[in-house]
Tab-separated table of C-alpha atoms and ligand atoms in Angstrom:
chain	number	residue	atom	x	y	z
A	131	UNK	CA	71.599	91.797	96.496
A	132	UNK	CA	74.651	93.592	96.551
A	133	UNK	CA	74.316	94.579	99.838
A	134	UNK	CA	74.670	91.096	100.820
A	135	UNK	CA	77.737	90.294	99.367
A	136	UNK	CA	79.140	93.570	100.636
A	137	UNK	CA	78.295	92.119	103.780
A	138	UNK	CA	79.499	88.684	103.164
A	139	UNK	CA	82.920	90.337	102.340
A	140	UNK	CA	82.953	92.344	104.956
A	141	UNK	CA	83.100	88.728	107.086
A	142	UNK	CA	86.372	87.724	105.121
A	143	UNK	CA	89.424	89.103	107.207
A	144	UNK	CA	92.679	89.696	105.964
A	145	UNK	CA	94.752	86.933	107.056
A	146	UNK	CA	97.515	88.929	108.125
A	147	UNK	CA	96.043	91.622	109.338
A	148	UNK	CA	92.903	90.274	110.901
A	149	UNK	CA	90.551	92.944	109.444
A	150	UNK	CA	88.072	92.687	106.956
A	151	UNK	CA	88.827	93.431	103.337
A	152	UNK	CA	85.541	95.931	103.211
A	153	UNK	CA	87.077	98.276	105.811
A	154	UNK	CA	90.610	97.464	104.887
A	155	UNK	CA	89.370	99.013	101.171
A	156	UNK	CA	90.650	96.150	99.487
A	157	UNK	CA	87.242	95.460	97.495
A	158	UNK	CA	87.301	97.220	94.012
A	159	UNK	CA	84.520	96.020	92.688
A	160	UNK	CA	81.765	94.228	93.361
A	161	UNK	CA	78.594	93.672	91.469
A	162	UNK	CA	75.517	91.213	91.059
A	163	UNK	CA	74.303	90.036	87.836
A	164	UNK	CA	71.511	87.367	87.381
A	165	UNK	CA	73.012	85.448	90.638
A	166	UNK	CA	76.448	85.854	89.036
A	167	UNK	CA	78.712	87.749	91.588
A	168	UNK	CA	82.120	89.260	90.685
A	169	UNK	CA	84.691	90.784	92.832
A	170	UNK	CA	87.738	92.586	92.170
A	171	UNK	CA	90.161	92.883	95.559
A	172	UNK	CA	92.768	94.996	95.208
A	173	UNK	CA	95.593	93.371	97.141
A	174	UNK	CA	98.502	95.327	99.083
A	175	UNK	CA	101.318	93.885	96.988
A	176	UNK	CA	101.206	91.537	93.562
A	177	UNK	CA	103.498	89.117	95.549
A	178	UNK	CA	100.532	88.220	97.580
A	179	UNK	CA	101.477	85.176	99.700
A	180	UNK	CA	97.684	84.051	100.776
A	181	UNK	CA	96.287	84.988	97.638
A	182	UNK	CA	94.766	81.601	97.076
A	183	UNK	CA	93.551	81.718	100.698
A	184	UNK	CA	91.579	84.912	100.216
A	185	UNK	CA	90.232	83.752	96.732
A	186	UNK	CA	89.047	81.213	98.431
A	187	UNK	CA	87.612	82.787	101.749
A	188	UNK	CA	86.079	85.604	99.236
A	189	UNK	CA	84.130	82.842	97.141
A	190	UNK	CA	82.975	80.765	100.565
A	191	UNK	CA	81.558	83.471	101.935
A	192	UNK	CA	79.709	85.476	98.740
A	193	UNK	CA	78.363	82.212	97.514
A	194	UNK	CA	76.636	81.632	101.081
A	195	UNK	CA	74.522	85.074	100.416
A	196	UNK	CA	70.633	83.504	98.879
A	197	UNK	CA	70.113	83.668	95.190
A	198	UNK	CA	74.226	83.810	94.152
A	199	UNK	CA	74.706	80.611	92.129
A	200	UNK	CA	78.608	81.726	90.928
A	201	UNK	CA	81.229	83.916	92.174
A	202	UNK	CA	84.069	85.176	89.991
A	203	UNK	CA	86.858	86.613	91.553
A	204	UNK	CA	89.739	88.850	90.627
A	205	UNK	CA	92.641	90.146	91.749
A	206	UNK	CA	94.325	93.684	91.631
A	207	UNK	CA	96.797	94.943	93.690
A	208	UNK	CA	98.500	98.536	94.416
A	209	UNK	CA	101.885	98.565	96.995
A	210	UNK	CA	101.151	101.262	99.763
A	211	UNK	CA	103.771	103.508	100.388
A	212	UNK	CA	104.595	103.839	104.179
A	213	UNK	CA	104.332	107.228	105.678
A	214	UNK	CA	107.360	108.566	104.665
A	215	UNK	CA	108.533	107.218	100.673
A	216	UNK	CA	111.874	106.283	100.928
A	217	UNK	CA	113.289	108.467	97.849
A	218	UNK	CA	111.137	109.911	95.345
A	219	UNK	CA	109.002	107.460	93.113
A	220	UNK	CA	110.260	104.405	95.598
A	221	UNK	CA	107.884	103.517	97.602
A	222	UNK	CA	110.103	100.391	100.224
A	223	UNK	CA	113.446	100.401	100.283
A	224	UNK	CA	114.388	96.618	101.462
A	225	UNK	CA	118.280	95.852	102.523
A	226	UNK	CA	119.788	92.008	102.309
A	227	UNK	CA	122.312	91.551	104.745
A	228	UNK	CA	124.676	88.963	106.379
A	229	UNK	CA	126.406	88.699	109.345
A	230	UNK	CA	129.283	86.893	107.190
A	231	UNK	CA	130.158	86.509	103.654
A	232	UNK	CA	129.139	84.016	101.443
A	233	UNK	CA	126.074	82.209	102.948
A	234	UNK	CA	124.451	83.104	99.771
A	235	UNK	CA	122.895	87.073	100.324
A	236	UNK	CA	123.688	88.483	96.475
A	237	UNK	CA	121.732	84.485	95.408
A	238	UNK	CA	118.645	85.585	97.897
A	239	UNK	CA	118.725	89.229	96.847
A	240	UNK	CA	118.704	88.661	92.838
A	241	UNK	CA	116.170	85.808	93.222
A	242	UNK	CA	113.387	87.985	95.348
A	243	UNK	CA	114.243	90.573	93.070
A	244	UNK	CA	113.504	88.424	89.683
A	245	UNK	CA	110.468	86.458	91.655
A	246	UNK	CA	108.812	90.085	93.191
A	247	UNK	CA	109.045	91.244	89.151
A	248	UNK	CA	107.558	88.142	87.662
A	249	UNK	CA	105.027	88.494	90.235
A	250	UNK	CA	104.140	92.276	88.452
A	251	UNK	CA	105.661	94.652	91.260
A	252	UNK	CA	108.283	97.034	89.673
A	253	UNK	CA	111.568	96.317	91.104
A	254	UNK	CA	115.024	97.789	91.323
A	255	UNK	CA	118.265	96.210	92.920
A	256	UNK	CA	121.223	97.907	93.851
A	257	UNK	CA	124.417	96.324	94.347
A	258	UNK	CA	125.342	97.752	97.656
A	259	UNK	CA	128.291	94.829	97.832
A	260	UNK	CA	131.042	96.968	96.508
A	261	UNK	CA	134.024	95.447	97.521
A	262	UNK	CA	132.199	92.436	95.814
A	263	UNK	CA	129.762	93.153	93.534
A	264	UNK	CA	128.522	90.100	91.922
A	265	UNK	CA	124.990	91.066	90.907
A	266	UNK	CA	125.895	92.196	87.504
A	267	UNK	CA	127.752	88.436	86.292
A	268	UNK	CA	124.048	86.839	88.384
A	269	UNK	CA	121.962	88.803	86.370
A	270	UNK	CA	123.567	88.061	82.913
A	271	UNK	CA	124.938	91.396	82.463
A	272	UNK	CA	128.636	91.174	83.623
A	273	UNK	CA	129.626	92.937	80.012
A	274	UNK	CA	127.113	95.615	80.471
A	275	UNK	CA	128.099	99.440	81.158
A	276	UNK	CA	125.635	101.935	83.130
A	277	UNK	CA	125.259	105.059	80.986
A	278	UNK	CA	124.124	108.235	81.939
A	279	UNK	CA	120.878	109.956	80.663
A	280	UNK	CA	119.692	113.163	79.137
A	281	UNK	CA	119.530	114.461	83.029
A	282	UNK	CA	122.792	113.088	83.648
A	283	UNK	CA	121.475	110.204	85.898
A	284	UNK	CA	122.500	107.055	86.043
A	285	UNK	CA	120.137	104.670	83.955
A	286	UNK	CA	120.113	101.027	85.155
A	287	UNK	CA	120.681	98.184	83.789
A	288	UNK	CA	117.155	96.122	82.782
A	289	UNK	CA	117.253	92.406	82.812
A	290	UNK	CA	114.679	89.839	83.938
A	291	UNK	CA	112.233	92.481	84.572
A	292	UNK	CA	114.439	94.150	87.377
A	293	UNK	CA	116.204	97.745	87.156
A	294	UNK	CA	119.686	96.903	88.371
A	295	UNK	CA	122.724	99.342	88.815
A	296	UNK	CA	125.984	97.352	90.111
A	297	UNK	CA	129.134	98.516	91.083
A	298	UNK	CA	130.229	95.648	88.478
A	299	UNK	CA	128.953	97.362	85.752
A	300	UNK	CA	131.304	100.357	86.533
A	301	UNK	CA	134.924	99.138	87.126
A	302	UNK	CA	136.471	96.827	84.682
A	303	UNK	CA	135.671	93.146	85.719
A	304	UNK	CA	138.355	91.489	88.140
A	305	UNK	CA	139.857	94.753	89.182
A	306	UNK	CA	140.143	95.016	92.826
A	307	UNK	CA	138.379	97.602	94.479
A	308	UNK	CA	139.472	100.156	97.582
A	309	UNK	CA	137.497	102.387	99.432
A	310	UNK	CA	137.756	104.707	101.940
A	311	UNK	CA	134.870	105.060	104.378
A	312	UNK	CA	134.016	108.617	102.877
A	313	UNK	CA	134.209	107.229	99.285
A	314	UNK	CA	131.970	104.235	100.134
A	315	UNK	CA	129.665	106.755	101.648
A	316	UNK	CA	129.134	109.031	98.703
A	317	UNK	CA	129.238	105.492	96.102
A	318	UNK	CA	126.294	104.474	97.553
A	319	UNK	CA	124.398	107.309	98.244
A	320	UNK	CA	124.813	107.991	93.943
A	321	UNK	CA	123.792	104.680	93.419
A	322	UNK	CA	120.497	105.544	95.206
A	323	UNK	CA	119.898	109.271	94.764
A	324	UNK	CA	121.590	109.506	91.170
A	325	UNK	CA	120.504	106.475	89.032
A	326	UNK	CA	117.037	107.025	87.159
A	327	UNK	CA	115.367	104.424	89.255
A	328	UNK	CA	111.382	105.641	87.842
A	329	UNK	CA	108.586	104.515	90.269
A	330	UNK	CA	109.352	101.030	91.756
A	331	UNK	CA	107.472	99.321	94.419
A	332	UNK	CA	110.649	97.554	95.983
A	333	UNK	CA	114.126	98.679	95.307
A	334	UNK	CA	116.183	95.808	96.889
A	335	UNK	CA	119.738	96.819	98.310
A	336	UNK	CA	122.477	93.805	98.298
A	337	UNK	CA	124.475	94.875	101.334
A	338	UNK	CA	128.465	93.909	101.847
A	339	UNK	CA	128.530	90.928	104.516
A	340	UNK	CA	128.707	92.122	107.982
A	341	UNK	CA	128.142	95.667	109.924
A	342	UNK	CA	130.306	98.097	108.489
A	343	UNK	CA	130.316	101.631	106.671
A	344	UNK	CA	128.045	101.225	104.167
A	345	UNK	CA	125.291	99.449	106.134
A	346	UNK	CA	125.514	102.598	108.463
A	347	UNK	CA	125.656	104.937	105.965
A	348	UNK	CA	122.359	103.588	104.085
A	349	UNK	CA	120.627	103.429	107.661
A	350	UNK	CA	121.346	107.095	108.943
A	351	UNK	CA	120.338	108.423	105.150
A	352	UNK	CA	117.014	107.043	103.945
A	353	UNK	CA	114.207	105.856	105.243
A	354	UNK	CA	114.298	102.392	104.586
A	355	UNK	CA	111.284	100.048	105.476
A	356	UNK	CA	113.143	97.106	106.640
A	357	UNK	CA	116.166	94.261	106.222
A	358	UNK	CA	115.883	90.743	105.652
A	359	UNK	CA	119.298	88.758	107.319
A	360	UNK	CA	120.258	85.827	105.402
A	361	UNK	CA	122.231	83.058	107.282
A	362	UNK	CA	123.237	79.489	106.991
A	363	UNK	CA	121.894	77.336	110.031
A	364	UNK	CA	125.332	76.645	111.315
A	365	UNK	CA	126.134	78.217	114.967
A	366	UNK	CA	129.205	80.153	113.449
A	367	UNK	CA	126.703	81.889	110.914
A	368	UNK	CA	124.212	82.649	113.787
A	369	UNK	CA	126.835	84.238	115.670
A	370	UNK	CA	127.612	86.430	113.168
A	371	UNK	CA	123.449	87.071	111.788
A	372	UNK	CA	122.550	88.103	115.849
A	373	UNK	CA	125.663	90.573	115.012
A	374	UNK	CA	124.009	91.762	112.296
A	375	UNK	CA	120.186	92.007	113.489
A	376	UNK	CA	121.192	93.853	116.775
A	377	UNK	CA	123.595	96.483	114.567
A	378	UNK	CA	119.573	97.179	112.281
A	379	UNK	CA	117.948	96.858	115.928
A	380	UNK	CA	120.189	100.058	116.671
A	381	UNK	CA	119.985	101.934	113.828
A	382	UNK	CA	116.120	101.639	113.973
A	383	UNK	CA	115.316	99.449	110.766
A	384	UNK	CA	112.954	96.459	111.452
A	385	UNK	CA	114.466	93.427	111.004
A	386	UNK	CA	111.511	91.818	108.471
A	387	UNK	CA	112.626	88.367	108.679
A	388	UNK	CA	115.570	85.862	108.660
A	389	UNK	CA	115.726	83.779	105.454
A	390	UNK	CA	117.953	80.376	105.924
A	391	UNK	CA	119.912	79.706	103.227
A	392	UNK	CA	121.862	76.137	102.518
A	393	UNK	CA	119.364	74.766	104.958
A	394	UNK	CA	119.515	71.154	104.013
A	395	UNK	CA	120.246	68.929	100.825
A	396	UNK	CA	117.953	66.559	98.841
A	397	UNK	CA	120.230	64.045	97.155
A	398	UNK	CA	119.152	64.057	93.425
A	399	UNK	CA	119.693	59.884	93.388
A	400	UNK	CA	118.669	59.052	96.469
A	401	UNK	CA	115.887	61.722	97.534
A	402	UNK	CA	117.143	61.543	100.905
A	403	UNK	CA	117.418	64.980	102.618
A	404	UNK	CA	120.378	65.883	104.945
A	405	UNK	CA	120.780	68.735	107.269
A	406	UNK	CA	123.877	69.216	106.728
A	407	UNK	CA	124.382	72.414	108.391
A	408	UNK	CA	121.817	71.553	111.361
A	409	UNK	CA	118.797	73.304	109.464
A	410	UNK	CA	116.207	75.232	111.402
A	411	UNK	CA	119.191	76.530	113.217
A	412	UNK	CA	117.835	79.668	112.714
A	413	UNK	CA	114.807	79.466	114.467
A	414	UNK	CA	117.326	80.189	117.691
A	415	UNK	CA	117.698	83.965	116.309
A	416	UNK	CA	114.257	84.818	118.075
A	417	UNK	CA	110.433	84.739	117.828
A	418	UNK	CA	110.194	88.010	116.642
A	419	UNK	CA	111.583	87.291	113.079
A	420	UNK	CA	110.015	85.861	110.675
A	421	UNK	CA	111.668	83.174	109.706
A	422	UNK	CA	111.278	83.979	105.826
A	423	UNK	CA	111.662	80.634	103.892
A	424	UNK	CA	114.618	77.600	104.576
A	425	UNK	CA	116.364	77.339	100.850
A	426	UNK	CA	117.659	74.004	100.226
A	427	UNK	CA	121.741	73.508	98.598
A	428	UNK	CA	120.824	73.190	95.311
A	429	UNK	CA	123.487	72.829	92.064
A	430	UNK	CA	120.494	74.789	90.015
A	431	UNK	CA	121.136	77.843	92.114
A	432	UNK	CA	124.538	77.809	91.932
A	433	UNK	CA	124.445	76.939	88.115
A	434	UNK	CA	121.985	79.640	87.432
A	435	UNK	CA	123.477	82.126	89.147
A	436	UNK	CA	126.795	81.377	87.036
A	437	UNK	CA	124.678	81.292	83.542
A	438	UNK	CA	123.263	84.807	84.483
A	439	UNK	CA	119.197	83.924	85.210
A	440	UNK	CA	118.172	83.849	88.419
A	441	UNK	CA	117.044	80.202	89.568
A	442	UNK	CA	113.418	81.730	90.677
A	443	UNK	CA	113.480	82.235	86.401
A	444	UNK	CA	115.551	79.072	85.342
A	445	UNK	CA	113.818	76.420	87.429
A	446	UNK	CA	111.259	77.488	88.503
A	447	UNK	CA	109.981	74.193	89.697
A	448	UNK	CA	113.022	73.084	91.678
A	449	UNK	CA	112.426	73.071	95.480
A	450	UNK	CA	115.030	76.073	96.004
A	451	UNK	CA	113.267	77.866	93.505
A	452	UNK	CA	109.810	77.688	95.405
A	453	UNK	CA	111.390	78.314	98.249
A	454	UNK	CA	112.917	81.696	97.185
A	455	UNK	CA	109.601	82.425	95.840
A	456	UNK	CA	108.095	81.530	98.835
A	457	UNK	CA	110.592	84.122	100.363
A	458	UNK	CA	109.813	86.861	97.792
A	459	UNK	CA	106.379	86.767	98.601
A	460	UNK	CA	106.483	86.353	102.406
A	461	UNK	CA	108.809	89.788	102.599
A	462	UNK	CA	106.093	91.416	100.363
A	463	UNK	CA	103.489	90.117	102.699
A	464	UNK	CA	105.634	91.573	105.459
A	465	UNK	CA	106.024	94.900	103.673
A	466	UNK	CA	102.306	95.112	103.425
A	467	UNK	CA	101.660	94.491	107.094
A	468	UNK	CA	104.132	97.266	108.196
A	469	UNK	CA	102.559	99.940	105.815
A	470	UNK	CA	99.016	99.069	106.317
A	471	UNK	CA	99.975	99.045	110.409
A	472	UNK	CA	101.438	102.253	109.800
A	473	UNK	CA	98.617	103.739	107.830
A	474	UNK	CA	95.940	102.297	109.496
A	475	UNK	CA	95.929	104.263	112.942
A	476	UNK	CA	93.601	101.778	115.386
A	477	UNK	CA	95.272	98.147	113.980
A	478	UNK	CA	96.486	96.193	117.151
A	479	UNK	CA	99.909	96.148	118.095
A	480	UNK	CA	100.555	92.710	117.708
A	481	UNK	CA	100.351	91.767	114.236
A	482	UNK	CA	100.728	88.125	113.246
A	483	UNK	CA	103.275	87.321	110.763
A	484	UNK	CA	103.178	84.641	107.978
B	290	ATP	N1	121.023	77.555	98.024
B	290	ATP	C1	122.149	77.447	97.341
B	290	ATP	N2	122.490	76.284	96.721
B	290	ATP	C2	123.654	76.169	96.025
B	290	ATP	N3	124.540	77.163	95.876
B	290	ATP	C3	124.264	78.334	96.474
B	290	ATP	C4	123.063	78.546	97.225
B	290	ATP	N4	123.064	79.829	97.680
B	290	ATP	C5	124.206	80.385	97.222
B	290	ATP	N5	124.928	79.493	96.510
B	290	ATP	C6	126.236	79.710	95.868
B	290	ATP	O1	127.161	80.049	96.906
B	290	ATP	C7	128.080	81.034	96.443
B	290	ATP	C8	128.005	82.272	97.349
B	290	ATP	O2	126.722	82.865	97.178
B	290	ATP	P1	126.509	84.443	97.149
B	290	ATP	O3	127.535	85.110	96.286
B	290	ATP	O4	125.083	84.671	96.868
B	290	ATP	O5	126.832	84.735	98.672
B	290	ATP	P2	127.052	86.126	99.413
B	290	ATP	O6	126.636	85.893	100.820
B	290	ATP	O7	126.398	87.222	98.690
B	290	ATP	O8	128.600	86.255	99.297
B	290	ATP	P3	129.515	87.587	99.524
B	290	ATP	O9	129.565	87.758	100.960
B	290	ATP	O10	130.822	87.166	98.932
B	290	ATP	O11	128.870	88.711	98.794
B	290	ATP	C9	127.704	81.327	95.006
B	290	ATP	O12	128.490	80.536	94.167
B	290	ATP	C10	126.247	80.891	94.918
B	290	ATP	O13	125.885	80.487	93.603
């Protein structure tokens, strides 16, 4: 009887990928006991967005084989490296930019970062935002100090699950900040080469607003699998987020989706929404990206962001909470699709996205 519900399975596709989850290797386990099946699928990232989809495709389609009366399913799940790690031990190196300052990128980056981890993937965030840095006060840690280790690396910062390493935890707090182009250069390449990062599945890079020096530098150094652009629907912010996605376009990074912050506003008295910013203005950035997740204006981000835990944490119910989580876990979903693509040699071009 096994056979048939190796069979069965091997009717369930992947959603995303449109191949079945036998040949895809995702099935772990699978045995037959007294008409009691139970599957283990091993999914490509923890942050699974269409989880519940495949439970539910998996358990359709084994409890249609004669004689099962009960199907228990269970989940695993292992991030595939792409062909070519990005540093040693990190497997996807994923960059948060914006065409323009303050539309919110540092909110999205800590919140995917805190939502991927509470998910189970191992994450890391750099700070990348040095004349800025503001992940160290978001993540409660403002008064922290990175230390070096018995190798003489850098050893983050641990809070809310994530590895972090901010410029903020390295210069006294409120001191400006100059670089040089050079300096910038070799800043961030320490951050990424010289802190003890360990194995993470995502190390996510908060990028300075805009397309300058240290966006390049990352680019032309590692091998990063992709950038999310975060933008505010407003044409002023598009302007500047097109800027930004044709800079990755030439530097070779896929852009893996746009994510639009500040979208719209649900009065708390009323429950009324309002665009105020013309939401789904994003939409005009093109097909071909992925429009991530629309993240309402909510005083909970803002609050938590202030009170050092990341909204995805704090309120985890509110609607911009689910929608950063939403984010979180359609970038992993992304992720997955690239490497898989990559690794599996005969997948069709066009991949759908979610
Ligand atoms: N969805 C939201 N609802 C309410 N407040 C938000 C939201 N997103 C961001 N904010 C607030 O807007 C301000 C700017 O956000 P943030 O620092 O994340 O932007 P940024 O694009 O990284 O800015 P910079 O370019 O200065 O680095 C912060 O006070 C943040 O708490």
């Amino acid at each position: 009887m096994r056979e048939a519900v190796m069979a069965a399975l091997s009717t369930v596709n992947d959603p995303e990928l449109h191949r079945d989850l036998v040949s895809l290797g995702m099935i772990e386990q699978a045995t037959v006991d007294s008409g009691v099946a139970s599957v283990k699928v091993n999914l490509t990232t923890p942050a699974c967005p269409l989880k519940g989809k495949i439970e539910g495709d998996v358990r359709e389609a084994v409890l249609a084989v004669p004689g099962i009366t009960r199907v228990d399913v269970t989940f695993g799940a292992m991030v595939r490296p792409p062909a070519q790690p990005a540093l040693p031990g990190v497997k996807h190196v994923l960059l948060i930019g914006s065409g323009k300052g303050g539309v919110g990128k540092s909110s999205v980056a800590v919140n995917v970062a805190a939502s991927l981890a509470r998910d189970g993937a191992r994450v890391g965030l750099l700070d990348a935002d040095v004349y800025g840095p503001s992940v160290a006060h978001m993540m409660g840690q403002g008064g922290a100090k990175v230390t070096a280790n018995a190798e003489r690396k850098m050893q983050p910062i641990e809070a809310h699950g994530v590895k972090f390493v901010s410029m903020g935890n390295l210069s006294p707090a409120g001191q400006a900040l100059v670089w040089r182009g050079p300096m910038l250069h070799s800043a961030v390449q320490q951050f990424l080469k010289d802190a003890a990062w360990g194995e993470l599945d995502y190390l996510i890079v908060d990028l300075p607003p805009g397309t300058g020096d240290v966006q390049l530098s990352l680019t032309q150094t590692i091998q990063v699998t992709g950038a999310v652009i975060v933008t505010t629907p407003q044409d002023v912010a598009l302007i500047d987020a097109a800027r930004a996605i044709d800079m990755f376009r030439k530097a070779s990074v896929p852009v893996l989706g746009v994510v639009e912050n500040m979208s719209y506003f649900v009065a708390p008295d009323t429950g009324h929404t309002y665009d105020l910013f013309g939401r789904g203005g994003s939409r005009r950035l093109g097909e071909e990206y992925p429009l991530l997740g629309e993240v309402p204006i909510d005083i909970d981000v803002r609050q938590d962001s202030d009170r050092g835990t990341p909204a995805v944490l704090a309120h985890p119910q509110s609607a911009a909470a689910q929608a950063l989580t939403q984010v979180a876990r359609n970038l992993a979903g992304q992720v997955s699709v690239r490497s898989l693509a990559q690794s599996l040699a005969n997948l069709p071009d066009q991949l759908t996205v979610v």
